[in-house]
Amino acid sequence: MALRTPAKRICTSSNAIVLSARRPPTSKRNASAMAVPTSSRPESFGHDIFKEASLANPDPPADSSTAALVNRYSPYMVATYVRPPPVMVKGEGCYIWDMENRRYLDFTAGIAVNALGHCDPEMAKLIGQQARTLVHASNLYHNAWTGELSKLLVTKTRESGAMKDASKVFVCNSGSEANEAAIKFARKVGKVRDPSGEKFELVSFQNSFHGRTLGSLSATPNPKYQKPFAPMLPGFKYGIYNDEASINDLITEKTCGVIVEPIQGEGGVMVANSSFLQALRDRCNEVGAVLIYDEIQCGLSRTGTFWAHGSLPASAHPDIVTTAKALGNGFPIGATMVTEEIAKCIVTGDHGTTFGGNPLGCRLAHYIVSRLSDPELQKEVLEKEKIFRNGFRKLQIMYPDLITEVRGRGLILGVQLTQDPTPIVTAARERGLLVITAGTNTLRFVPPLIVSKEEIEEGLSILGEAMKVVMVTPDAIEGTKGQQEMAPPGR
């Protein structure tokens, strides 16, 4: 599975990552077969040799150049993530390589970001062209690409049958910023519609994930992540996802906005019922609240439609849609798309951004939206979903006590397990497949949308191997923590 090119190996020098000739095994390893019982080697040494010989992509050991690089720089980095040992240095299509020159099939796509795969050639070309033309001039001046991207997003959204009243776009730098803008816009609309200031409450739902900045975190009701930064912003209320019976009590005349993911990605790949979203829309209409669909993870054709809500009737369409992730295919950019009714409440000075809408980001996103809005690509996403589901069914037959359910749409899929999935994440990685988790005991699959049928089959085969080793020797594989943005409380 791993790429073994004898002439080259990726390793480190004292100051940078460089390519060098592959070194022969150390004398210590060559001498291991002749070692005498009085050797001072660690007891695990023989196991490590066997492990490296039997796995396609064993995690780099403590004496590797990878570990040396991590140890060199970790003292200078804020410890916001727990990462597995590999250091990634190169990507192409659906594959990514670490600095030990091990190749991985990537079913994470940078957490649903790299929809066009790693290092898309046209994207790389456009970066060079625009970087030689104009990268940034600030929003004090017009540029040629912010408007082009905004127009394309509105046009393609309407053509797709989603958000029937899409009208204008605010371009920013990330998903959390897109949601912050949506929250601020909802608050402003509330003030316009009720000048008394009483219409300020925002509603979100349990297991949601809307970002890490204080406003979006206030809309993300996970005590583990809110408590260190409490108190949250006032005025947020939390409901139960897909609970239609509670909507009338939850959303009141004081509600200025409701933010909901049509598919909760971090929350465990939970799909909103169509009737639930319709009921939210109806209640928002009754009380004059803004309905926000957070499509940062599930949008831009990941479900087989341009927007995940695109299959809903027009009567259930939102007032605001937020997007990011795939919008830049790895380049940081986000956007908040609004109706004319919302836009007219926002005036000069209400909101802004220094970097948002820069020519480089907008030119790249314009190209990416042009690609992702292709109906043929969307059709292929649905065909690929069938291959995944067929493979998951086979695995469920093999391991009925492990797999209980498969959820999701298109290429945002969740496999619900009866136990902690992190040992499977580790076992898969060490066999050349990258997968991540979500919610509680859920394996999440968000591969590049360009993944081929052959690559899907390859990944499913590796997944099956990983499940087999974990089920046969459940205590032999350690879990990989930190492989989702927002782990549930207690994890």
Coordinates of C-alpha atoms in Angstrom, one line a residue, residues 244 247-248 251 274-284 316:
E244 CA -40.8 18.8 16.0
I247 CA -40.5 23.8 18.2
N248 CA -43.4 26.1 19.2
I251 CA -39.0 29.5 19.0
S274 CA -37.5 17.1 6.0
S275 CA -40.6 17.7 8.1
F276 CA -38.4 19.1 10.9
L277 CA -36.8 21.6 8.6
Q278 CA -40.2 22.6 7.2
A279 CA -41.5 23.0 10.7
L280 CA -38.6 25.3 11.6
R281 CA -39.3 27.4 8.5
D282 CA -43.0 27.6 9.3
R283 CA -42.4 28.7 12.9
C284 CA -39.8 31.2 11.9
A316 CA -38.6 25.1 3.6

